[in-house]
Short mmCIF file of C-alpha atoms in Angstrom, two decimals:
data_model
loop_
_atom_site.label_atom_id
_atom_site.label_comp_id
_atom_site.label_asym_id
_atom_site.label_seq_id
_atom_site.Cartn_x
_atom_site.Cartn_y
_atom_site.Cartn_z
CA MET A 1 114.19 103.64 124.71
CA SER A 2 110.67 103.30 123.41
CA PRO A 3 109.13 106.00 121.17
CA LYS A 4 107.02 108.73 122.77
CA LYS A 5 103.36 109.42 121.98
CA ARG A 6 102.56 113.09 121.36
CA ARG A 7 99.34 114.86 120.43
CA LEU A 8 99.17 116.05 116.84
CA PRO A 9 98.80 119.77 116.10
CA SER A 10 95.39 121.02 114.98
CA VAL A 11 94.47 120.31 111.37
CA VAL A 12 93.57 123.41 109.35
CA ASN A 13 90.47 123.66 107.11
CA LYS A 14 88.48 120.52 107.99
CA THR A 15 85.64 121.04 105.51
CA ALA A 16 83.97 118.70 103.02
CA GLY A 17 85.34 119.19 99.50
CA SER A 18 88.41 121.10 100.71
CA THR A 19 92.07 120.30 101.32
CA CYS A 20 93.03 120.25 104.97
CA VAL A 21 96.63 120.53 106.14
CA LEU A 22 98.51 118.97 109.03
CA ASP A 23 101.74 120.85 109.78
CA LEU A 24 104.04 118.57 111.78
CA PRO A 25 106.84 119.94 113.98
CA THR A 26 110.41 119.49 112.73
CA GLY A 27 113.76 119.86 114.49
CA ALA A 28 115.00 117.38 117.11
CA LEU A 29 112.32 114.79 116.31
CA ARG A 30 112.23 111.46 114.48
CA TYR A 31 108.83 110.19 113.30
CA PHE A 32 107.85 106.51 113.36
CA TYR A 33 104.15 106.94 112.54
CA ILE A 34 101.07 109.04 113.09
CA LEU A 35 97.66 107.72 114.11
CA LEU A 36 94.78 109.86 112.90
CA GLN A 37 91.11 109.64 113.92
CA LEU A 38 89.22 110.85 110.84
CA THR A 39 85.71 111.19 112.27
CA SER A 40 84.13 111.47 115.71
CA GLY A 41 80.62 110.29 116.49
CA ALA A 42 79.83 109.25 112.93
CA ALA A 43 76.18 108.29 112.54
CA ALA A 44 77.03 105.39 110.21
CA ALA A 45 80.16 103.33 109.56
CA ARG A 46 82.74 105.22 107.53
CA ALA A 47 85.73 103.95 105.54
CA VAL A 48 88.90 105.96 105.00
CA SER A 49 87.93 106.45 101.34
CA ASP A 50 84.53 107.83 102.45
CA ILE A 51 86.35 110.70 104.14
CA ILE A 52 89.54 111.26 102.08
CA LYS A 53 90.14 111.23 98.33
CA GLU A 54 93.93 111.78 98.14
CA ILE A 55 96.82 112.15 100.60
CA ARG A 56 100.04 114.06 99.92
CA ILE A 57 103.08 114.35 102.19
CA LYS A 58 105.47 117.22 101.54
CA ILE A 59 109.01 117.75 102.80
CA ASP A 60 110.12 121.36 102.40
CA GLY A 61 107.33 121.78 99.84
CA ARG A 62 108.23 118.74 97.68
CA VAL A 63 105.70 115.90 97.40
CA VAL A 64 107.25 112.59 98.49
CA HIS A 65 103.98 110.68 99.00
CA ARG A 66 100.94 110.93 96.75
CA ILE A 67 98.31 108.24 97.06
CA LEU A 68 94.56 107.80 96.84
CA ALA A 69 92.88 106.88 100.10
CA ALA A 70 91.35 103.90 98.31
CA GLN A 71 94.88 102.54 97.72
CA ILE A 72 96.53 103.05 101.09
CA ASP A 73 94.95 100.09 102.89
CA TYR A 74 96.17 97.66 100.23
CA LEU A 75 99.76 98.92 100.53
CA ARG A 76 99.64 98.32 104.29
CA GLU A 77 97.67 95.03 104.23
CA PHE A 78 100.14 93.60 101.72
CA ASN A 79 102.53 93.25 104.68
CA GLY A 80 99.94 91.17 106.54
CA PRO A 81 96.50 91.53 108.12
CA GLY A 82 96.38 94.15 110.84
CA TYR A 83 98.37 96.94 109.17
CA SER A 84 95.40 98.63 107.48
CA SER A 85 93.04 101.26 108.85
CA PHE A 86 90.95 100.37 111.90
CA SER A 87 87.51 101.47 113.08
CA VAL A 88 86.27 102.11 116.60
CA GLY A 89 82.51 102.19 116.40
CA ASN A 90 81.72 104.02 113.16
CA ASP A 91 84.89 106.12 113.21
CA PRO A 92 87.92 105.15 111.05
CA PHE A 93 91.49 105.53 112.30
CA LEU A 94 94.32 105.83 109.79
CA LYS A 95 97.88 104.85 110.76
CA MET A 96 100.49 106.41 108.48
CA HIS A 97 103.86 104.70 108.79
CA PHE A 98 107.19 106.45 108.30
CA ALA A 99 109.31 103.69 109.84
CA GLU A 100 108.13 100.22 108.74
CA MET A 101 107.46 97.86 111.63
CA TRP A 102 107.10 94.85 109.31
CA ARG A 103 110.84 94.84 108.51
CA ARG A 104 112.63 91.71 109.76
CA THR A 105 115.02 93.24 112.28
CA ALA A 106 114.76 95.94 114.93
CA GLY A 107 117.37 97.91 113.00
CA GLY A 108 115.35 97.51 109.84
CA GLU A 109 112.19 98.72 111.57
CA ASP A 110 113.89 101.95 112.66
CA ALA A 111 116.08 102.50 109.58
CA LEU A 112 113.41 104.29 107.56
CA ALA A 113 112.06 106.57 110.32
CA TRP A 114 112.01 110.26 109.42
CA ALA A 115 114.49 112.43 111.36
CA MET A 116 113.73 116.14 111.07
CA GLY A 117 116.96 117.84 112.14
CA ASN A 118 117.71 119.22 108.66
CA ILE A 119 114.11 119.76 107.52
CA GLY A 120 112.21 123.03 107.49
CA THR A 121 108.61 121.88 106.96
CA LEU A 122 106.74 118.58 107.04
CA GLN A 123 103.12 118.76 105.88
CA ILE A 124 100.39 116.25 105.18
CA GLU A 125 97.57 117.37 102.89
CA PHE A 126 94.25 115.54 102.82
CA ASP A 127 91.73 116.14 100.04
CA ILE A 128 88.41 115.64 101.85
CA GLN A 129 85.58 113.98 99.96
CA PRO A 130 82.74 116.36 99.00
CA THR A 131 80.27 113.89 100.55
CA ALA A 132 81.98 113.85 103.97
CA LEU A 133 79.87 115.28 106.80
CA ASN A 134 81.46 118.36 108.39
CA ALA A 135 79.91 117.65 111.79
CA GLU A 136 81.71 114.28 111.93
CA LEU A 137 85.18 115.36 110.81
CA ALA A 138 87.83 115.03 113.52
CA PHE A 139 91.37 114.70 112.09
CA THR A 140 92.91 114.41 115.54
CA GLY A 141 95.43 111.95 116.86
CA ILE A 142 98.98 111.23 117.93
CA SER A 143 102.48 110.93 116.57
CA SER A 144 105.03 108.32 117.62
CA VAL A 145 108.44 110.00 117.90
CA ASP A 146 111.73 110.03 119.68
CA TYR A 147 113.85 113.09 120.41
CA VAL A 148 116.79 112.73 118.05
CA ASN A 149 118.57 115.68 116.47
CA GLY A 150 119.46 113.74 113.33
CA LYS A 151 119.32 114.39 109.61
CA LEU A 152 116.71 112.89 107.32
CA GLY A 153 118.27 109.93 105.51
CA ASP A 154 116.76 107.42 103.10
CA ILE A 155 112.97 107.25 103.29
CA VAL A 156 110.20 105.39 101.48
CA GLN A 157 108.55 107.58 98.86
CA VAL A 158 105.17 106.68 97.39
CA LEU A 159 103.78 108.09 94.14
CA ASN A 160 100.93 107.10 91.85
CA SER A 161 100.36 107.47 88.12
CA THR A 162 98.16 106.13 85.34
CA VAL A 163 99.43 103.41 82.98
CA PRO A 164 97.81 103.81 79.52
CA ALA A 165 97.40 100.08 78.75
CA ASN A 166 94.27 99.33 76.73
CA GLY A 167 92.90 95.98 75.53
CA ALA A 168 94.32 92.46 75.45
CA GLY A 169 97.92 91.67 74.52
CA LYS A 170 101.37 92.85 75.49
CA PHE A 171 102.06 96.37 76.76
CA THR A 172 105.54 97.62 77.62
CA LEU A 173 106.10 100.43 80.12
CA SER A 174 109.58 101.92 79.73
CA THR A 175 109.03 105.39 81.20
CA LEU A 176 109.34 104.64 84.92
CA PRO A 177 111.64 107.16 86.63
CA LYS A 178 115.21 105.97 87.16
CA ASP A 179 115.94 108.42 89.96
CA LEU A 180 115.70 106.10 93.00
CA PRO A 181 115.70 102.36 93.84
CA TYR A 182 112.35 100.56 93.94
CA TYR A 183 110.93 98.43 96.73
CA ARG A 184 107.54 97.64 95.20
CA ILE A 185 105.33 98.34 92.20
CA HIS A 186 101.56 97.94 92.69
CA CYS A 187 99.26 97.71 89.66
CA PHE A 188 95.62 98.32 90.58
CA THR A 189 93.91 96.10 88.01
CA ASP A 190 92.81 92.46 87.78
CA LYS A 191 93.61 92.30 84.05
CA ILE A 192 97.36 91.50 84.24
CA ASP A 193 98.05 87.85 83.43
CA LYS A 194 101.85 88.14 83.65
CA ALA A 195 104.51 90.78 84.32
CA THR A 196 108.19 90.79 83.36
CA VAL A 197 110.67 93.36 84.67
CA THR A 198 113.99 93.83 82.89
CA LEU A 199 116.97 95.98 83.84
CA ASN A 200 119.71 96.44 81.26
CA GLY A 201 118.44 93.32 79.48
CA ASN A 202 118.45 91.11 82.59
CA VAL A 203 115.19 89.64 83.86
CA GLU A 204 114.56 90.78 87.45
CA PHE A 205 110.98 89.48 87.82
CA GLU A 206 108.89 87.22 85.60
CA LEU A 207 105.74 85.71 87.11
CA THR A 208 102.20 84.98 86.08
CA LYS A 209 99.35 86.31 88.20
CA ASN A 210 98.77 82.97 89.93
CA GLU A 211 102.49 82.36 90.48
CA SER A 212 102.81 85.80 92.02
CA LEU A 213 99.83 85.30 94.35
CA ALA A 214 101.14 81.89 95.47
CA ASP A 215 104.76 82.99 95.89
CA GLN A 216 103.89 86.04 97.97
CA SER A 217 101.23 84.31 100.10
CA ILE A 218 103.54 81.43 101.01
CA ASP A 219 106.10 84.01 102.21
CA GLY A 220 103.51 85.50 104.59
CA LEU A 221 102.49 88.49 102.50
CA ASN A 222 98.87 89.34 101.80
CA PRO A 223 98.28 90.01 98.07
CA THR A 224 94.87 90.09 96.36
CA SER A 225 93.72 89.04 92.90
CA THR A 226 92.61 92.60 92.06
CA VAL A 227 96.10 94.13 92.39
CA PHE A 228 99.29 92.82 90.77
CA THR A 229 102.21 93.62 93.08
CA ILE A 230 105.87 93.31 92.12
CA PRO A 231 107.82 93.25 95.42
CA PHE A 232 111.59 93.44 95.04
CA ASP A 233 111.78 93.44 98.87
CA GLN A 234 109.71 90.26 99.28
CA ARG A 235 112.02 89.13 102.12
CA GLN A 236 111.10 92.34 104.01
CA ARG A 237 114.73 93.41 104.21
CA VAL A 238 115.61 97.10 103.99
CA GLY A 239 118.49 96.41 101.60
CA ASP A 240 116.42 94.46 99.03
CA PHE A 241 115.49 96.67 96.09
CA ILE A 242 116.04 97.14 92.37
CA ASP A 243 118.22 100.11 91.48
CA PRO A 244 117.74 101.57 87.98
CA ARG A 245 119.94 104.62 88.51
CA GLY A 246 122.32 104.90 85.59
CA ALA A 247 120.62 102.04 83.72
CA SER A 248 120.18 102.28 79.98
CA GLU A 249 117.00 100.17 80.09
CA PHE A 250 114.36 99.61 82.77
CA ALA A 251 110.99 98.27 81.63
CA ILE A 252 107.94 96.23 82.58
CA GLU A 253 106.17 94.10 79.99
CA PHE A 254 102.56 93.31 80.89
CA GLU A 255 100.54 90.53 79.33
CA CYS A 256 97.02 91.95 79.54
CA ALA A 257 93.69 90.14 79.53
CA ALA A 258 90.65 91.22 77.56
CA GLY A 259 88.98 94.23 79.11
CA MET A 260 92.20 95.98 80.15
CA VAL A 261 91.79 99.73 80.49
CA PRO A 262 94.24 102.38 81.79
CA PHE A 263 95.01 101.61 85.43
CA GLN A 264 96.55 103.20 88.50
CA MET A 265 100.11 102.25 89.42
CA VAL A 266 101.63 103.02 92.83
CA VAL A 267 105.40 102.75 93.27
CA GLU A 268 107.31 102.58 96.54
CA GLN A 269 110.86 103.88 96.16
CA VAL A 270 113.61 104.34 98.73
CA GLY A 271 116.27 107.01 98.92
CA PRO A 272 116.95 110.64 99.82
CA HIS A 273 113.98 113.01 99.69
CA LYS A 274 115.75 115.00 96.98
CA PRO A 275 116.74 112.61 94.16
CA GLY A 276 120.41 112.86 93.36
CA ALA A 277 121.28 114.19 96.81
CA ALA A 278 123.36 112.29 99.32
CA ALA A 279 121.44 110.68 102.14
#
């Protein structure tokens, strides 16, 4: 049966410069996505990043998604044009996926949906830009759900951090968490000439910037030259990932161009919402 479309609850504290909170119902529900209208009747065209600075999703109080609004469109558009935010008139709509409709099979599309039968609270926090106009803020929309009394299994978790690379030459990052498998690693800089990923001494990925752009584009993905993405799930299969759990070594070596400064990295991992717990 097809998913149902339900109105979202009211969002609390919709004020410029504040953090507003969307409390989503739990219980006998499984979430595929939410569609959120950020403004209503905006006088001029607004982008998602004009309204929101950062988004956090919490399950039972633990952050499982943390991402800047300026990054979220790239993560979606990487799967192909049409998955990013969308505007009607001057008002931006943000679609936040739990299940991933770009997976290659129907089973794959549904596999990562969020069932809420064993979850107490599901919250989304939005840090609203100080320059947003209160009179335009809407934060209304719908959720796509079905009525399943199931337990939350493996989900995609998204977290960002700052990589302290600086200047031209080689920089090795060996402090990535080894708590969950990785689908993708996104480096928000145009100064990476080449990246090499090793796991226990074995090369898992070794491509130059141009090789990476060509390889991903030919496979139907939508990379850009201003972000270096390392996709272990390039075939869009749920079971394709790199798993560093228990590894003695997991590292990325970057070959950096002149002008490199510390940059934002966003990782997409897959697994239980509490690392170390059974799905």
